[in-house]
Amino acid sequence: MKEAKFVIYLLVINQKRYKVNLAYKPEIELSYYLQNNIWANKELKAYALTKPLPIGLVEYTYKRVTTVQEREGVLIRDLFDDITELKHECSRRIEDVLSYYSLTEYNQIRDVKSVNITFPSKKSLKGIHQLLAGRLLYYDEIIDALGENQLTLNTSLSLILQTLKLETKLEIIPSIFFQADNHLVCQRCGEEEKLIAMECNYCGLTDYYCDNCISMGQARICRPLYEFKPVSKTNTVNAIVKPKLNFELTAAQSDASQELVQFLSSQQQEALVWAVCGAGKTEVSFQAIAKVLARGGEVLFAIPRKDAVIELAPRLKESFPNFEVSVLYGGSETKYDLAPITVATTHQVLRFKDKFDLIILDEVDAFPYQGNQMLKRAVNRSCHLQGKIIYMTATPNNNLIDFEHEDDKILIKIPARYHGHPVPEPELVVTKLWYNKEAKEIKLSEKIFTIISQSIYQDLSQLFIFLPTRELVELVGEKLQEELPKINGESWVQYSHAQDSKRDKKREEFCNGKYPILVATTIMERAITVPKANVLVLFADWDFIFDLPTLIQMAGRAGRSLEYPDGEVWFIGQQITSEMKKAKSRIQSLNQEARKKGYLIRDN
Ligand SMILES: [Zn+2]
Ligand SMILES: [Zn+2]
């Protein structure tokens, strides 16, 4: 059934009623109906109307030639005596569509005979359905899932899948389907543009594959996707679930946590948690998670970055010790655990449908989620119809901020950091920056050296210096290595960017206080926290790179720890851009809000 071809067939239920079906093997379906006496008629007749065809093609043909009533078998047609006429009528309709694709040789009428087989037991069907419910998988992935969970089958997988389909626990759909004659859509990721034509070795016809989701396996017209329907959770008893935390939530966190719990029982579908950098927003969702788990629900925590997934998983395990946590990312050890809590990179969400009762999407403004329609669709699709989605970010875009004004959404703010001190407000500085791109030369003004000296000698702080490009990072990094003194023969300054192979090592050493100054591009803006740091952004007026969210994230590196909550932040440019001004005023207004709500321990 791996590269299954499917057949359209006619099922004559009785003298007044018929149904047109799509099946992998009509013989199996006929036998199932007869053995289970589904239509209360032992004289059912079935006729195949096509030869086996790639699922995408035959599904489109099927939808084109049948009415809804014919597909559901509710059509009452007055006493037709002549089944032959009905067969030929259906067959003619099919031929019309197939001729468009020059595939009329696939048209045929053939009697279908029932076969003597034993269908899988209810128990084994239930076990497999429970394991795979809410997932959208290729055949190979089903095999992996069964193997990973050491589920051995005593019937063929193909027969199990066909039976689950007959029992409406499973839908089998083409991974690329025809929306109209010349309009293809990938059902794994929703892509409509990047579908590439090829001569297909699997079906032997001209086929298409999806270039957009190729990293998750090749979607093709001839490749089925198996959509396992969610299990009903109505029978689960309410239990009391309390998250274990080894610290107490602050007033700001606790208020947000309460609002999220209320959100669960509200009419709203989506909530945005807008927290300042360093607010400690993750644990704010734990009460809501507990509530959903207590009802027997399933929770997904999705984060764009793999390292953040790996970092969060143990925290969730610790806080919910009685619940299994499944951890998914490209290359993760397991992919198909049966667990009520899933932590995953956003790409992994493509393998789910209608599964989760609560989805928490962290760093919603970050690459690759931000601006990626495929991932947005995937997240929405993986959410159960009555499920809820919580978005979290320190730097929401305007669409997200508009949640405040939309009826079906709410906006929850955490304007204070966990340590109760305000977020350091940036000082906007205009100074001359000499940069000759052709000659690869840079000159740093006296003002910049003054700031560096102040950070190192006066504040005894570490210093982030952010620059907009890799080349500037290298130029400024080398310049400072020349100009500044060395400790034990080693430079005070290290520099790093996305192409730097020693990036992780340098990051770790900076975090451990091995050297005081790190010069970097924005790659370091999120992933790094040091206890006592100042932040200097050079060329802050290059607003095509240093936009509002990036500036806020960079400024958010300062003053993170309780021991040193007051860092300094400078945005330095040849002019002051509106992004720089907006970043400053946004930080100020959130600080004011925190102050007004009494979330700050002291004023400065
Ligand atoms: Zn795709
Ligand atoms: Zn193919």
Coordinates of C-alpha atoms and ligand atoms in Angstrom, one line a residue, residues 186 189 210 213, ligand 1:
C186 CA 0.4 19.9 -1.5
C189 CA 2.3 21.7 3.6
C210 CA 6.6 19.4 -3.6
C213 CA 8.3 20.3 2.3
Ligands
ZN1 ZN 4.6 20.3 0.5

